[in-house]
Coordinates of C-alpha atoms and ligand atoms in Angstrom, one line a residue:
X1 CA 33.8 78.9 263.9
X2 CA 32.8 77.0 260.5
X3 CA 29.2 78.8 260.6
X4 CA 29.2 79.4 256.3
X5 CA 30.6 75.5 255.8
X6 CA 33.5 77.2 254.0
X7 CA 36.1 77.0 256.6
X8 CA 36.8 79.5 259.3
X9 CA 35.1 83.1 259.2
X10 CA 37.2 85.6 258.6
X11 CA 38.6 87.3 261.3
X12 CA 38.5 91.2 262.0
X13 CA 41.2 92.8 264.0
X14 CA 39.2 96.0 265.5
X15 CA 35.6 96.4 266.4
X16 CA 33.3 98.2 264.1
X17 CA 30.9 100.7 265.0
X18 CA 27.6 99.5 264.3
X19 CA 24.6 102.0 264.1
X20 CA 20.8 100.8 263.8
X21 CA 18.1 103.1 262.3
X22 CA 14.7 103.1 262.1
X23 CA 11.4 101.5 260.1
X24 CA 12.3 99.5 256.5
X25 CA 15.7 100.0 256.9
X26 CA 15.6 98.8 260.2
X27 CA 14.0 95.6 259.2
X28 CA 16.8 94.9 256.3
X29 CA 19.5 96.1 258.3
X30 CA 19.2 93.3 260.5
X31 CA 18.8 90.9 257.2
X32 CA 22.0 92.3 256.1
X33 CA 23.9 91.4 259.2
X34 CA 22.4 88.1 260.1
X35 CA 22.9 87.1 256.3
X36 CA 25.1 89.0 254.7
X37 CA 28.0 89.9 257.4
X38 CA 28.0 87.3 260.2
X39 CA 28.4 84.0 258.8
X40 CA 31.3 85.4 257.1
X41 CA 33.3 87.8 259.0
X42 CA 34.0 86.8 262.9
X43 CA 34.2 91.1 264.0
X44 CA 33.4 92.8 267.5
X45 CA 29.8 95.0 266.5
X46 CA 30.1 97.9 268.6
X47 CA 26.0 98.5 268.6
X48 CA 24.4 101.7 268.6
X49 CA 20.7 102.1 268.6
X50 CA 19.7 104.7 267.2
X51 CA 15.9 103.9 266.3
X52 CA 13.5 107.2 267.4
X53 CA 12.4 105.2 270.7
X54 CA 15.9 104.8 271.7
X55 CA 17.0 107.7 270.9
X56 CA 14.1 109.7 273.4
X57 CA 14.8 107.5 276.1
X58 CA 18.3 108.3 276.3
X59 CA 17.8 112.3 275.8
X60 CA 19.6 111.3 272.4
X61 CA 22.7 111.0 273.8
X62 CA 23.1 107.4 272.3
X63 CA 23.9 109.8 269.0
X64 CA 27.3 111.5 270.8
X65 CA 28.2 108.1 272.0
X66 CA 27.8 107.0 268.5
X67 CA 29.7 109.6 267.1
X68 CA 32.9 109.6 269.9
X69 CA 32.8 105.4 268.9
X70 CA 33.7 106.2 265.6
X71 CA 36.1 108.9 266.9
X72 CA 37.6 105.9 268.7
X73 CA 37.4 103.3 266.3
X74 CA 37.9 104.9 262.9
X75 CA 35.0 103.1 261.2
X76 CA 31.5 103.1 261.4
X77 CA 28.1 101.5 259.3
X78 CA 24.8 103.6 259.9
X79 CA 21.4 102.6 259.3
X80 CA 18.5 105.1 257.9
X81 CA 17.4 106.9 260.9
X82 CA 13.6 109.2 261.3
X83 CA 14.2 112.7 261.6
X84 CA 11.3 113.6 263.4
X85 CA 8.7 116.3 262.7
X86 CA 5.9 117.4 263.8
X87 CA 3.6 113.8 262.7
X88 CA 6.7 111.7 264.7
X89 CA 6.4 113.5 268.1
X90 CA 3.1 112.1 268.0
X91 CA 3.6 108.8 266.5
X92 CA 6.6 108.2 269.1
X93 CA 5.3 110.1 271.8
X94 CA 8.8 111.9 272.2
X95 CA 9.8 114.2 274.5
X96 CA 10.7 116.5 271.6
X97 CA 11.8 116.8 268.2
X98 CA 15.2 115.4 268.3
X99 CA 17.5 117.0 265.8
X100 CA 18.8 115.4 262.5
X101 CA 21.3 112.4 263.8
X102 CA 23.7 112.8 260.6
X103 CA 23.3 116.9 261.5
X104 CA 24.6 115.7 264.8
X105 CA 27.4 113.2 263.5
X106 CA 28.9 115.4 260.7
X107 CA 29.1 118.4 263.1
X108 CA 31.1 116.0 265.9
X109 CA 33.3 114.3 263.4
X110 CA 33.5 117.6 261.3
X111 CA 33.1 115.5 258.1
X112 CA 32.1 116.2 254.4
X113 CA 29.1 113.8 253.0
X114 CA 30.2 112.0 249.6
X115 CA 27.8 110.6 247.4
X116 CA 28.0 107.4 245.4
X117 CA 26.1 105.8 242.7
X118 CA 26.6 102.1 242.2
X119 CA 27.0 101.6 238.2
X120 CA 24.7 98.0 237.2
X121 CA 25.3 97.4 233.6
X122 CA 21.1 96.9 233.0
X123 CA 20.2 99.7 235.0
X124 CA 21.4 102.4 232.2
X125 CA 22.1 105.5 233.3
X126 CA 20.0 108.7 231.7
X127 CA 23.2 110.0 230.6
X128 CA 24.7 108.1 228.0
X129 CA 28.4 108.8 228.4
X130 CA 28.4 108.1 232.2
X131 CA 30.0 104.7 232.2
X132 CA 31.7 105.4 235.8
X133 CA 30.3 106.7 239.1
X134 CA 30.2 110.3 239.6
X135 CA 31.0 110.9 243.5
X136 CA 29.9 114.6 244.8
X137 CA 31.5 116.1 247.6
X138 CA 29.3 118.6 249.5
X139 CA 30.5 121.3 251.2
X140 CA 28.0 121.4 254.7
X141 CA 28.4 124.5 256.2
X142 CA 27.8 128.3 255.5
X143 CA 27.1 130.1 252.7
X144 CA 22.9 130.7 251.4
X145 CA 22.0 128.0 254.3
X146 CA 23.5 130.0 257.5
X147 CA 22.6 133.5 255.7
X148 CA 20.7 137.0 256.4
X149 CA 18.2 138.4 254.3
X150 CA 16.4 141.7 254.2
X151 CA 13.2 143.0 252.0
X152 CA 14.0 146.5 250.5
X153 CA 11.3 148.4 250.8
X154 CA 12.3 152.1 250.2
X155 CA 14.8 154.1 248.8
X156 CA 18.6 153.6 250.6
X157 CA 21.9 152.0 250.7
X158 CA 22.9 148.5 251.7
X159 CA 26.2 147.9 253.2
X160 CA 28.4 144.8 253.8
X161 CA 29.9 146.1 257.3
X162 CA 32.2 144.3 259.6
X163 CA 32.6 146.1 262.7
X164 CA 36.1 144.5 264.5
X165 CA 35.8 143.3 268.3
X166 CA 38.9 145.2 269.4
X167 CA 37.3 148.4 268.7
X168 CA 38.9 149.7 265.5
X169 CA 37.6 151.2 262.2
X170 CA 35.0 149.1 261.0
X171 CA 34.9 148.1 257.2
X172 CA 32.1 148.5 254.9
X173 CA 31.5 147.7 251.5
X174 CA 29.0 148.9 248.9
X175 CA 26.1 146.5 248.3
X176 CA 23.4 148.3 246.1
X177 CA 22.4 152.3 246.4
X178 CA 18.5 151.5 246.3
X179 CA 16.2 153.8 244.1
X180 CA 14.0 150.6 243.9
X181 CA 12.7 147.9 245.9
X182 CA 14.3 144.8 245.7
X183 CA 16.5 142.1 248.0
X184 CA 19.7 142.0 250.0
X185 CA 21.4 138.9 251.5
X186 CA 24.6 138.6 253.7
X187 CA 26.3 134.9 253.5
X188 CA 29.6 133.9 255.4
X189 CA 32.3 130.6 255.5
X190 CA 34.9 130.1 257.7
X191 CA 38.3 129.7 256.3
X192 CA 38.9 126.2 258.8
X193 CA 35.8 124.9 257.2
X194 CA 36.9 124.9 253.9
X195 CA 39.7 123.6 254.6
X196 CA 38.8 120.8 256.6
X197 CA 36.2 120.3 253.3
X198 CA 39.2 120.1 251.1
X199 CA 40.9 118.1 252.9
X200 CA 37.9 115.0 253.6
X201 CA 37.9 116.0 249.4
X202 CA 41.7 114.9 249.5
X203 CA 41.4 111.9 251.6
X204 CA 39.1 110.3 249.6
X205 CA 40.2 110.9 246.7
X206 CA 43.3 109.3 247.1
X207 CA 41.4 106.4 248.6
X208 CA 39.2 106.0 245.7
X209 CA 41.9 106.8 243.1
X210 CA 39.7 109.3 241.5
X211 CA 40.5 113.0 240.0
X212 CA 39.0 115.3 242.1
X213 CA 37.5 118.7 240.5
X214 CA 36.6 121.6 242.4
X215 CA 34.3 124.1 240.6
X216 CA 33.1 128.0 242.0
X217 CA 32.9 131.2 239.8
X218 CA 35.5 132.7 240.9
X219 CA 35.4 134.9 237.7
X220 CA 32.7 136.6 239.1
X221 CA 33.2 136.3 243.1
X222 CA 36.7 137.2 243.3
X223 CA 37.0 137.0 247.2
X224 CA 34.6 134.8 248.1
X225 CA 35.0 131.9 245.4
X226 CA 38.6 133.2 245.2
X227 CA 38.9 132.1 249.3
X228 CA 37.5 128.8 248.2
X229 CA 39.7 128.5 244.6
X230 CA 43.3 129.5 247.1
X231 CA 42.7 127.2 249.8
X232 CA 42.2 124.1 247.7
X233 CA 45.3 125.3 245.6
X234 CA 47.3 125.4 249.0
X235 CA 45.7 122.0 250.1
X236 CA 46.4 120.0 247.1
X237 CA 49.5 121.3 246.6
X238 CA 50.2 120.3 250.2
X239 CA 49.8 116.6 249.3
X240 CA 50.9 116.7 246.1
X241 CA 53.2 113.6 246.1
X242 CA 50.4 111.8 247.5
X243 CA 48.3 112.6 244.7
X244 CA 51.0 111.9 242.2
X245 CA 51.7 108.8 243.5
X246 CA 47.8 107.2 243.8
X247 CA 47.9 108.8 239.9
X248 CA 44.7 111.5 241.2
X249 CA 44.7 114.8 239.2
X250 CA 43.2 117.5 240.7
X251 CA 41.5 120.4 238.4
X252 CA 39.8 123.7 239.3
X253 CA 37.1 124.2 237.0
X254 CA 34.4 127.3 236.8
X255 CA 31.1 125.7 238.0
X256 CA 29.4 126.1 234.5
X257 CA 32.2 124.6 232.6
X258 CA 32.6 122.0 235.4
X259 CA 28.4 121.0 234.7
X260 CA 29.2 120.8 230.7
X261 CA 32.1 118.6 231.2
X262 CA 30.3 116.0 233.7
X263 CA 27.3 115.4 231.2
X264 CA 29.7 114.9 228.4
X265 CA 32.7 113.2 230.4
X266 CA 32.6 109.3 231.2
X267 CA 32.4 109.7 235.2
X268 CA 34.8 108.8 237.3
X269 CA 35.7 111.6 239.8
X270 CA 35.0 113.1 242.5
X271 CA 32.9 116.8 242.2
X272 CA 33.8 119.1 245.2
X273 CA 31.0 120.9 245.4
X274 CA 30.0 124.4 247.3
X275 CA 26.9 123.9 249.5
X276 CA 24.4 124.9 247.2
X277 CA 25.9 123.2 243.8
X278 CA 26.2 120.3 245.9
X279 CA 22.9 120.6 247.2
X280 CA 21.4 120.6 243.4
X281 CA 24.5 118.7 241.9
X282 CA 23.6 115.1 243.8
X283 CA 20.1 115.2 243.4
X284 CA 21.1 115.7 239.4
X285 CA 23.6 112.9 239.6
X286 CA 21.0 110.6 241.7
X287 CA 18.6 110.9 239.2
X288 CA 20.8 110.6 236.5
X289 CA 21.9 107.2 237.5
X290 CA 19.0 105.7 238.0
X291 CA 17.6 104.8 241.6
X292 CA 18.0 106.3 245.4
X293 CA 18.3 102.8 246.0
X294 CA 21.5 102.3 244.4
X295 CA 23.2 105.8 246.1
X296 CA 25.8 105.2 248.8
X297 CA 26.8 107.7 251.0
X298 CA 30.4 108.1 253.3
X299 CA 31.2 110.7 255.8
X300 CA 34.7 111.3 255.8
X301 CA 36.4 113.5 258.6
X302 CA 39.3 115.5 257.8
X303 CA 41.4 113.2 260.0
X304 CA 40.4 110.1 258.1
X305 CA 37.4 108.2 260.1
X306 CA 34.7 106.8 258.1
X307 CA 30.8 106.4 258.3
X308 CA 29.1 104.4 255.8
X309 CA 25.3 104.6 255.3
X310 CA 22.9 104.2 252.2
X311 CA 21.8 107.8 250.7
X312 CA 18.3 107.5 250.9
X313 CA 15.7 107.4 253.9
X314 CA 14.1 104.9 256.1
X315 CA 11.5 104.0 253.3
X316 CA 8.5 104.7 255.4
X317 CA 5.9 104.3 252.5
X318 CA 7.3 100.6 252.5
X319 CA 7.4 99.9 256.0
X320 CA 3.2 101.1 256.1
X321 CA 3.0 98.0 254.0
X322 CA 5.0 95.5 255.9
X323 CA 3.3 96.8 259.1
X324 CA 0.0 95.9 257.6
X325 CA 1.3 92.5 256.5
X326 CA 1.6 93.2 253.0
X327 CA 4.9 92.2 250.7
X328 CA 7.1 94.4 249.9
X329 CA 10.0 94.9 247.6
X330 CA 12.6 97.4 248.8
X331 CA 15.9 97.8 247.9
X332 CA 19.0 97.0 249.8
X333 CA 21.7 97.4 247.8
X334 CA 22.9 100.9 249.2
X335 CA 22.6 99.2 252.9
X336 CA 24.6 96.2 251.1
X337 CA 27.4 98.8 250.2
X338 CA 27.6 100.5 252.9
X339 CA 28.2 97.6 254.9
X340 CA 30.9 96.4 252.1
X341 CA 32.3 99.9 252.4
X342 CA 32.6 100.0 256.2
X343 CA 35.0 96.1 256.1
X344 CA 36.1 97.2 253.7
X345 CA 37.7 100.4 254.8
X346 CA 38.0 98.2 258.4
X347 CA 40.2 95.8 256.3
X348 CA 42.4 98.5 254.3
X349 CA 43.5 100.0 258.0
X350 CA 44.1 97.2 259.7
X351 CA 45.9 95.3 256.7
X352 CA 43.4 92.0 256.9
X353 CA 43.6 91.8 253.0
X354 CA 41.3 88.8 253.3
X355 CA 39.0 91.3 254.9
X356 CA 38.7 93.9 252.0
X357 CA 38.5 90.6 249.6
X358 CA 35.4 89.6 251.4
X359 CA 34.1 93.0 251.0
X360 CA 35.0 93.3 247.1
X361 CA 32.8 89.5 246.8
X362 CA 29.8 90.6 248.8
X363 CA 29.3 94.3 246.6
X364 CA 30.2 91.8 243.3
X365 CA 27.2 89.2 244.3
X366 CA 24.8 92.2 244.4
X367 CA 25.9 93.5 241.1
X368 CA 25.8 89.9 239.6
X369 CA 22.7 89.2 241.3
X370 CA 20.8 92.6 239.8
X371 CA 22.5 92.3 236.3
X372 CA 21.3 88.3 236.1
X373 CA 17.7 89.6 236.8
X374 CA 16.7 89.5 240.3
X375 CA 16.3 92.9 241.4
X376 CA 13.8 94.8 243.7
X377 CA 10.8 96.5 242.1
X378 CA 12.5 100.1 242.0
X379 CA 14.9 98.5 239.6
X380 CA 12.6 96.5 237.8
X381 CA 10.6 99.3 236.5
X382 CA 13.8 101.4 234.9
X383 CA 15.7 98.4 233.9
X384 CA 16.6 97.3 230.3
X385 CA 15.5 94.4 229.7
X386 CA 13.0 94.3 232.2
X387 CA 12.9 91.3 234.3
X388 CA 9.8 88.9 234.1
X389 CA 8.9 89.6 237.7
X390 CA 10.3 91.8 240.7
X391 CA 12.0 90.0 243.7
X392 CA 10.3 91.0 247.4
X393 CA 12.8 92.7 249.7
X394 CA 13.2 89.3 251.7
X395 CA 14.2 87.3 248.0
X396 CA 17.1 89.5 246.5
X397 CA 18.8 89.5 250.0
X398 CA 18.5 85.8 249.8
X399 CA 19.3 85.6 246.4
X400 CA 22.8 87.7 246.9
X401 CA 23.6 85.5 250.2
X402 CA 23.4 82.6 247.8
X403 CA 25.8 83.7 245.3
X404 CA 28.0 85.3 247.8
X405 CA 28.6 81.8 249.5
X406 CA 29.3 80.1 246.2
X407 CA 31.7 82.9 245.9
X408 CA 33.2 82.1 249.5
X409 CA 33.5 78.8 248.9
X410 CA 34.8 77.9 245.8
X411 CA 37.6 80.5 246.9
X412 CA 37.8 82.5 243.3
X413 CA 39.3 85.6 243.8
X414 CA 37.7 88.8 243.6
X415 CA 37.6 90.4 240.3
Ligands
NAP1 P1 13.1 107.8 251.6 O1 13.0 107.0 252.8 O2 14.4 108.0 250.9 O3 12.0 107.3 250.5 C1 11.4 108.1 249.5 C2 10.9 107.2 248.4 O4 12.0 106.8 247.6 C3 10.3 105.9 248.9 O5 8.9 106.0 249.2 C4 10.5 105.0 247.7 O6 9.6 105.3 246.6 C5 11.9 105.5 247.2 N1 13.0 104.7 247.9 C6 13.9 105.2 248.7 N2 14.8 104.3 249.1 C7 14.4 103.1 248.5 C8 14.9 101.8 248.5 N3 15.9 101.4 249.2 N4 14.2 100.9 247.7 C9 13.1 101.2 247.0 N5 12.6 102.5 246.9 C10 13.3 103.4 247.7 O7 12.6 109.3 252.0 P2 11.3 109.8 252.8 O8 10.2 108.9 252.6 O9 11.2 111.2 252.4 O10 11.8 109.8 254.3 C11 11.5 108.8 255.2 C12 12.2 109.0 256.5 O11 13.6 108.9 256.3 C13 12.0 110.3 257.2 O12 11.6 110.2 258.5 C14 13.3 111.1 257.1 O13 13.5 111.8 258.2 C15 14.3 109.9 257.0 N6 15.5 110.2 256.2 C16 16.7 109.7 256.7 C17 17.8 109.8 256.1 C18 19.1 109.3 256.7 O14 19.1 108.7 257.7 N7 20.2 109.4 256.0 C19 17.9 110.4 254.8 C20 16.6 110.9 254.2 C21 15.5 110.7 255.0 P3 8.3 104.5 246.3 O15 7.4 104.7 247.5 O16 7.7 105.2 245.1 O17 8.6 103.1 246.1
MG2 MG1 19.0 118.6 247.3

């Protein structure tokens, strides 16, 4: 196959899991392949669909399927998918509202979400010290998200009270003696949770070469942050000569001295994060770097497969205007990266070194591509100097698969 005039394509040993989405993603997703990917990597596509109409005819189960592929295959790239609400049920005429497909992909592959910024030297970020990208680790389960809450209304006690299935004793613990009324609220996590959080934390850390921090208050919530604090300890101590030897330093850090240090530090790391600091943490670090369309996301299970997707949504706003036949100017560079991310990572198991090479060009042509001045109207507008004009969604990607050939062919290494 000599389809890029620059030799043979290169050749991928396994097939990759490909998931399709919805809307304006939907629409550069398939620029991104047909551009992008194909006429330079000769891989098997193990295709997915998961757009909304798909998805209803097949009672969603093209989501499982999606999910046990990856199970199978290791590696998977995922489109921007509709979570529908009320407004879709109507749009699509669904059968129903069909739940969250990353709610359904992180709960089969049991995976922690990592979040990415990709650094462009004239997109500064708000932060002046952040020189590196700052990757947060969410903790998905438990805590204020699965918890009880009760009004207090009148005079009383609240207990914490655990009453044992076999019978025995139950325990209780003191709350609050109520003179007043006020609030209670009972939260819970599951010790194989956290640890399967802190391990995902682990494994990518030691694939990105990064120090990883974990921050709690343990100061305050003995037991609970405590339970958190322990099995991290155990964990990283576990793979020690694995972190030693990929040169990744692990710290626990108390959360408020943890958010000090990220302003001030250079970036860099990876920030394990409890559910709701990681909640509030990426949407800080999003901002602070500059664009949703520059945020990649990975899903990382605790037994090492990988899904690759961009951070933000299916860009419906944009995709109004491209139904209506106006131009738009969206920005692909997450669904760029997560495609880089996914050979990558497809390349690094299967030791096809030309593979992760490829990958390295194809993330440099959109850096070089932005930083040279072509970038997508979200960029234009926050980016120092600002360019002339912005490109239209259809321009940057040809713009990158332009640079990337020159790349390809003249055969200069990746930097
Ligand atoms: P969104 O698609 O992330 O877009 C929100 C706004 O952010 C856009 O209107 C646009 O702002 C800006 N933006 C996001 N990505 C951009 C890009 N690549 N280039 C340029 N601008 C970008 O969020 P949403 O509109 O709230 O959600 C739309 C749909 O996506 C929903 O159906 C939701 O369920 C779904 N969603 C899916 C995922 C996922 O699959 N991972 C995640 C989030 C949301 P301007 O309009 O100001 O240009
Ligand atoms: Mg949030």
């Amino acid at each position: 196959m000599t389809s890029n005039g620059a030799g043979s394509r290169i050749r991928a040993k396994t097939p990759l899991v490909e998931i399709d989405g919805d809307e304006m993603t939907r629409i550069i997703w398939k620029m991104v392949r047909e551009q992008l990917v194909l006429p330079f990597v000769d891989i098997q596509l193990e295709y997915y669909d998961l757009g909304l109409p798909n998805r209803d005819q097949t009672d969603d189960r093209v989501t499982v399927e999606a999910a046990e592929a990856i199970r199978k295959h290791g590696v998977g790239v995922k489109c921007a998918t509709i979570t529908p609400d009320e407004g879709r049920i109507t749009e699509y005429s669904l059968k129903k509202a069909w739940p969250s497909p990353n709610g359904t992909l992180r709960a089969l592959l049991d995976g922690t979400v990592f979040r990415k910024p990709i650094v462009v030297k004239n997109v500064p970020p708000m932060v002046r010290s952040w020189v590196k990208p700052i990757t947060i680790g969410r903790h998905a389960y438990g805590d204020m998200y699965r918890s009880a809450e009760m009004r207090i209304r009148q005079p009383g006690k609240a207990e914490v009270v655990f009453t044992p299935d076999d019978g025995s004793e139950p325990q209780r613990v003191l709350i609050h003696t109520f003179t007043l009324p006020g609030i209670v609220r009972g939260v819970h996590n599951l010790d194989a949770s956290i640890r399967s959080f802190a391990r995902a934390c682990i494994t990518f850390a030691l694939t990105e070469k990064c120090d990883l921090w974990f921050s709690g208050k343990d100061t305050i919530a003995k037991v609970y942050h405590g339970a958190f604090r322990e099995i991290f300890r155990q964990e990283t101590e576990a793979r020690q000569a694995d972190l030693d030897a990929a040169g990744v330093h692990y710290s626990y850090l108390l959360i408020d001295d943890a958010v000090a240090r990220a302003v001030r530090s250079p970036g860099g790391f990876l920030w394990a994060c409890m559910n709701y600091d990681g909640d509030v943490m990426s949407d800080m670090v999003a901002s602070g770097f500059g664009s949703l369309g520059l945020m990649t996301s990975v899903l990382v299970s605790p037994d090492g497969k990988f899904e690759y997707e961009a951070a933000h949504g299916t860009v419906t706003k944009h995709y109004r205007q491209h139904q209506k036949g106006e131009p738009t100017s969206t920005n692909s560079t997450a669904t760029i990266f997560a495609w880089s991310g996914a050979l990558g990572k497809r390349g690094e198991l299967d030791g096809v070194p030309e593979l992760v090479e490829f990958a390295r060009k194809l993330e440099q042509s959109v850096i070089e591509t932005i930083e040279s001045g072509t970038m997508t109207k979200d960029l234009a507008s926050i980016a120092a100097p600002a360019p002339p004009r912005h490109a239209s969604t259809e321009e940057f990607i040809t713009a990158i698969a332009e640079r990337l050939r020159s790349k390809v062919e003249t055969g200069a290494p990746a930097r």
